[in-house]
């Protein structure tokens, strides 16, 4: 018997399902953050997003980092998932909550919910597909448009194991990162090359910036320049520009 759903084109039905799942994940993620913030043994929780065209290997990068797994026949992500990974930095427990979603154009209506609250990002392209590299500027613009603050960002050239199929040189990736003041690294989720370094670099930089901001706020408060309860901004525009030179040229490739 025909139903109302049978009259809806399949791509629209998938689109509606994706929007629902994304908002549900965003809601549950908020609950998860609130719960974890109450844990006494946790000091910091950072939201990090994975962005880039479809099939560049975002999900496998996350699987390799979080679970040391790789799925050679993985399909494009439908909806949103996130994994949490613990790190110890300077005696503090840091949890990275890493979000992964589809890069396909038809699912990009949920970007504001996906980016909300993010303080770090990995922008991923496939070194064997130049088109994915040429999309990076668009992804960076989207990140800037929808994120709540300046985001610590690493440009990731994935699938470095495909040397014979390479269409984007390491020099090109590094030059683009330098132009935008980003960190740069080439990875291989298949070979487990530089995957941990890609994520850990972002987390450590966020922690470093936050630590400096906390120290500055404490100094100002001690001098009577900062009232109780004043919000500490993770990274101002001026700070991003100042840090640009230190980020440029940072490169790690296979």
Short mmCIF file of C-alpha atoms in Angstrom, two decimals:
data_model
loop_
_atom_site.label_atom_id
_atom_site.label_comp_id
_atom_site.label_asym_id
_atom_site.label_seq_id
_atom_site.Cartn_x
_atom_site.Cartn_y
_atom_site.Cartn_z
CA UNK A 1 0.00 0.00 0.00
CA UNK A 2 1.50 3.37 -1.00
CA UNK A 3 2.49 5.68 1.85
CA UNK A 4 3.39 9.33 1.99
CA UNK A 5 7.08 8.33 2.06
CA UNK A 6 6.76 6.41 -1.21
CA UNK A 7 5.85 9.66 -2.96
CA UNK A 8 8.99 11.45 -1.79
CA UNK A 9 12.07 11.17 -4.06
CA UNK A 10 14.74 9.03 -2.43
CA UNK A 11 17.39 11.79 -2.42
CA UNK A 12 15.00 14.14 -0.58
CA UNK A 13 14.12 11.45 1.92
CA UNK A 14 17.84 10.86 2.60
CA UNK A 15 18.29 14.62 2.96
CA UNK A 16 15.50 14.87 5.57
CA UNK A 17 16.83 11.85 7.45
CA UNK A 18 20.33 13.37 7.46
CA UNK A 19 19.05 16.68 8.86
CA UNK A 20 17.13 14.85 11.60
CA UNK A 21 20.11 12.70 12.55
CA UNK A 22 22.43 15.70 12.56
CA UNK A 23 20.27 17.73 14.90
CA UNK A 24 19.77 14.67 17.11
CA UNK A 25 23.53 14.12 17.23
CA UNK A 26 24.08 17.80 18.02
CA UNK A 27 21.57 17.58 20.87
CA UNK A 28 23.06 14.36 22.23
CA UNK A 29 26.54 15.81 21.83
CA UNK A 30 25.51 18.75 23.99
CA UNK A 31 24.22 16.37 26.65
CA UNK A 32 27.43 14.38 26.39
CA UNK A 33 29.51 17.53 26.86
CA UNK A 34 27.44 18.59 29.88
CA UNK A 35 27.84 15.15 31.46
CA UNK A 36 31.56 14.96 30.86
CA UNK A 37 32.13 18.47 32.20
CA UNK A 38 30.79 17.23 35.53
CA UNK A 39 33.42 14.51 35.78
CA UNK A 40 36.01 15.55 38.32
CA UNK A 41 38.91 13.92 36.55
CA UNK A 42 38.36 15.81 33.31
CA UNK A 43 40.00 19.20 32.77
CA UNK A 44 39.25 20.12 29.15
CA UNK A 45 36.91 19.06 26.34
CA UNK A 46 37.62 20.29 22.79
CA UNK A 47 35.29 19.82 19.83
CA UNK A 48 37.15 19.15 16.58
CA UNK A 49 35.51 18.77 13.17
CA UNK A 50 36.61 16.85 10.09
CA UNK A 51 35.74 18.54 6.81
CA UNK A 52 36.52 18.00 3.15
CA UNK A 53 35.01 16.44 0.04
CA UNK A 54 33.35 13.05 0.08
CA UNK A 55 35.60 9.96 -0.04
CA UNK A 56 38.84 11.74 0.94
CA UNK A 57 39.16 9.40 3.92
CA UNK A 58 37.81 11.44 6.83
CA UNK A 59 36.00 8.52 8.47
CA UNK A 60 39.02 6.24 8.14
CA UNK A 61 41.29 8.88 9.66
CA UNK A 62 38.96 9.03 12.65
CA UNK A 63 38.67 5.23 12.84
CA UNK A 64 42.45 4.85 12.73
CA UNK A 65 43.04 7.51 15.39
CA UNK A 66 40.26 6.51 17.79
CA UNK A 67 40.19 2.72 17.37
CA UNK A 68 43.24 1.85 15.26
CA UNK A 69 40.91 0.45 12.58
CA UNK A 70 40.67 0.85 8.81
CA UNK A 71 37.75 0.01 6.53
CA UNK A 72 38.86 -0.46 2.89
CA UNK A 73 35.28 -0.63 1.62
CA UNK A 74 33.79 2.12 3.76
CA UNK A 75 30.93 4.13 2.27
CA UNK A 76 30.20 7.84 2.56
CA UNK A 77 29.05 8.81 6.02
CA UNK A 78 25.29 9.34 6.29
CA UNK A 79 24.57 11.54 9.25
CA UNK A 80 27.01 12.58 11.95
CA UNK A 81 29.13 10.58 14.34
CA UNK A 82 31.73 11.58 16.88
CA UNK A 83 34.43 9.83 18.84
CA UNK A 84 36.21 10.98 21.96
CA UNK A 85 39.91 10.50 22.55
CA UNK A 86 41.82 11.27 25.75
CA UNK A 87 45.20 12.94 25.91
CA UNK A 88 47.37 14.05 28.81
CA UNK A 89 49.01 17.43 28.26
CA UNK A 90 51.10 19.09 30.98
CA UNK A 91 49.40 16.99 33.63
CA UNK A 92 45.91 17.90 32.44
CA UNK A 93 43.40 15.43 31.03
CA UNK A 94 42.14 16.62 27.65
CA UNK A 95 39.32 15.00 25.72
CA UNK A 96 39.05 15.62 21.99
CA UNK A 97 35.50 15.13 20.73
CA UNK A 98 35.99 14.59 17.00
CA UNK A 99 33.01 14.99 14.67
CA UNK A 100 32.72 13.39 11.25
CA UNK A 101 30.02 13.92 8.62
CA UNK A 102 29.44 13.50 4.88
CA UNK A 103 31.20 15.86 2.49
CA UNK A 104 28.64 15.44 -0.27
CA UNK A 105 27.05 18.64 -1.53
CA UNK A 106 23.47 17.51 -0.99
CA UNK A 107 24.06 17.13 2.75
CA UNK A 108 25.54 20.58 3.39
CA UNK A 109 22.36 22.20 4.76
CA UNK A 110 23.37 21.31 8.33
CA UNK A 111 26.74 23.01 8.47
CA UNK A 112 25.86 25.53 11.19
CA UNK A 113 24.91 22.77 13.65
CA UNK A 114 27.97 20.74 12.71
CA UNK A 115 30.46 23.58 13.22
CA UNK A 116 28.88 25.06 16.35
CA UNK A 117 31.28 25.04 19.28
CA UNK A 118 34.24 23.71 17.29
CA UNK A 119 37.68 24.96 18.34
CA UNK A 120 39.70 22.75 16.00
CA UNK A 121 39.40 21.42 12.45
CA UNK A 122 41.13 19.04 10.08
CA UNK A 123 40.51 20.02 6.45
CA UNK A 124 41.17 16.91 4.39
CA UNK A 125 41.88 16.32 0.71
CA UNK A 126 42.95 13.25 -1.26
CA UNK A 127 46.43 13.61 -2.80
CA UNK A 128 45.32 11.38 -5.69
CA UNK A 129 42.31 13.57 -6.61
CA UNK A 130 43.16 17.17 -7.49
CA UNK A 131 39.52 18.21 -7.41
CA UNK A 132 39.41 17.59 -3.66
CA UNK A 133 42.44 19.84 -3.22
CA UNK A 134 40.84 22.59 -5.28
CA UNK A 135 37.82 22.49 -2.95
CA UNK A 136 39.88 23.39 0.12
CA UNK A 137 39.36 27.15 -0.16
CA UNK A 138 35.59 26.65 -0.20
CA UNK A 139 35.77 24.46 2.89
CA UNK A 140 37.89 27.04 4.69
CA UNK A 141 35.38 29.76 3.82
CA UNK A 142 32.57 27.60 5.14
CA UNK A 143 34.49 26.93 8.34
CA UNK A 144 35.03 30.64 8.88
CA UNK A 145 31.39 31.45 8.12
CA UNK A 146 29.77 28.90 10.42
CA UNK A 147 32.21 28.51 13.32
CA UNK A 148 31.71 30.47 16.53
CA UNK A 149 35.34 31.59 16.80
CA UNK A 150 38.68 31.32 15.07
CA UNK A 151 39.47 27.63 14.80
CA UNK A 152 42.87 25.93 15.02
CA UNK A 153 43.14 24.25 11.63
CA UNK A 154 45.39 21.67 10.00
CA UNK A 155 45.40 20.99 6.26
CA UNK A 156 45.63 17.23 5.74
CA UNK A 157 46.73 15.58 2.49
CA UNK A 158 45.42 12.05 2.98
CA UNK A 159 46.19 8.77 1.16
CA UNK A 160 49.92 9.46 0.95
CA UNK A 161 50.37 5.73 0.32
CA UNK A 162 49.06 6.27 -3.24
CA UNK A 163 52.40 7.58 -4.48
CA UNK A 164 51.95 6.43 -8.07
CA UNK A 165 48.51 8.05 -8.31
CA UNK A 166 49.53 11.37 -6.74
CA UNK A 167 47.98 14.45 -8.39
CA UNK A 168 48.85 17.00 -5.68
CA UNK A 169 52.47 17.48 -4.68
CA UNK A 170 53.61 17.96 -1.11
CA UNK A 171 54.93 21.39 -2.08
CA UNK A 172 51.48 22.43 -3.32
CA UNK A 173 49.86 21.35 -0.09
CA UNK A 174 52.44 23.16 1.99
CA UNK A 175 52.09 26.33 -0.11
CA UNK A 176 48.32 26.38 0.35
CA UNK A 177 48.71 25.89 4.10
CA UNK A 178 51.23 28.73 4.24
CA UNK A 179 48.88 31.01 2.29
CA UNK A 180 46.13 30.49 4.87
CA UNK A 181 48.34 30.25 7.97
CA UNK A 182 47.50 26.59 8.64
CA UNK A 183 49.41 23.61 9.89
CA UNK A 184 50.09 21.02 7.17
CA UNK A 185 50.60 17.28 7.22
CA UNK A 186 50.30 14.35 4.84
CA UNK A 187 48.74 11.17 6.21
CA UNK A 188 47.79 7.64 5.29
CA UNK A 189 44.93 6.06 7.22
CA UNK A 190 45.69 2.79 5.42
CA UNK A 191 49.35 2.73 6.48
CA UNK A 192 48.66 4.49 9.80
CA UNK A 193 51.15 7.19 8.86
CA UNK A 194 51.04 10.55 10.68
CA UNK A 195 47.39 10.06 11.68
CA UNK A 196 47.92 10.55 15.41
CA UNK A 197 50.22 13.52 14.72
CA UNK A 198 47.51 15.24 12.65
CA UNK A 199 44.97 15.16 15.47
CA UNK A 200 47.41 15.70 18.33
CA UNK A 201 48.89 18.80 16.71
CA UNK A 202 45.47 20.47 16.68
CA UNK A 203 44.68 19.46 20.26
CA UNK A 204 48.05 20.60 21.60
CA UNK A 205 47.79 23.95 19.82
CA UNK A 206 44.30 24.55 21.24
CA UNK A 207 45.58 23.68 24.71
CA UNK A 208 48.57 26.00 24.28
CA UNK A 209 46.38 28.93 23.19
CA UNK A 210 43.89 28.33 25.97
CA UNK A 211 46.64 28.09 28.57
CA UNK A 212 48.09 31.43 27.45
CA UNK A 213 44.66 33.04 27.55
CA UNK A 214 44.00 31.72 31.05
CA UNK A 215 47.37 33.02 32.25
CA UNK A 216 46.70 36.43 30.69
CA UNK A 217 43.26 36.63 32.27
CA UNK A 218 44.68 35.70 35.67
CA UNK A 219 47.31 38.42 35.36
CA UNK A 220 44.69 41.00 34.39
CA UNK A 221 42.40 39.89 37.19
CA UNK A 222 45.27 40.16 39.67
CA UNK A 223 45.88 43.72 38.49
CA UNK A 224 42.19 44.56 38.80
CA UNK A 225 41.64 44.92 35.06
CA UNK A 226 39.31 41.94 34.66
CA UNK A 227 36.04 41.44 36.51
CA UNK A 228 34.99 38.06 37.87
CA UNK A 229 33.21 35.91 35.30
CA UNK A 230 34.78 37.54 32.25
CA UNK A 231 34.79 35.14 29.30
CA UNK A 232 38.17 34.12 27.95
CA UNK A 233 38.19 34.09 24.15
CA UNK A 234 40.11 31.15 22.73
CA UNK A 235 41.74 33.07 19.91
CA UNK A 236 41.21 36.59 18.63
CA UNK A 237 41.72 37.72 15.05
CA UNK A 238 44.88 39.52 16.04
CA UNK A 239 46.16 36.37 17.72
CA UNK A 240 45.44 34.31 14.63
CA UNK A 241 47.43 36.74 12.50
CA UNK A 242 50.30 36.72 14.99
CA UNK A 243 50.33 32.93 15.09
CA UNK A 244 50.17 32.70 11.31
CA UNK A 245 53.90 33.04 10.88
CA UNK A 246 54.63 30.33 13.43
CA UNK A 247 52.21 27.93 11.74
CA UNK A 248 53.48 28.55 8.25
CA UNK A 249 56.12 26.14 7.17
CA UNK A 250 55.17 23.52 9.76
CA UNK A 251 55.02 20.39 7.68
CA UNK A 252 55.06 16.70 8.22
CA UNK A 253 54.72 14.28 5.31
CA UNK A 254 55.39 10.69 4.55
#
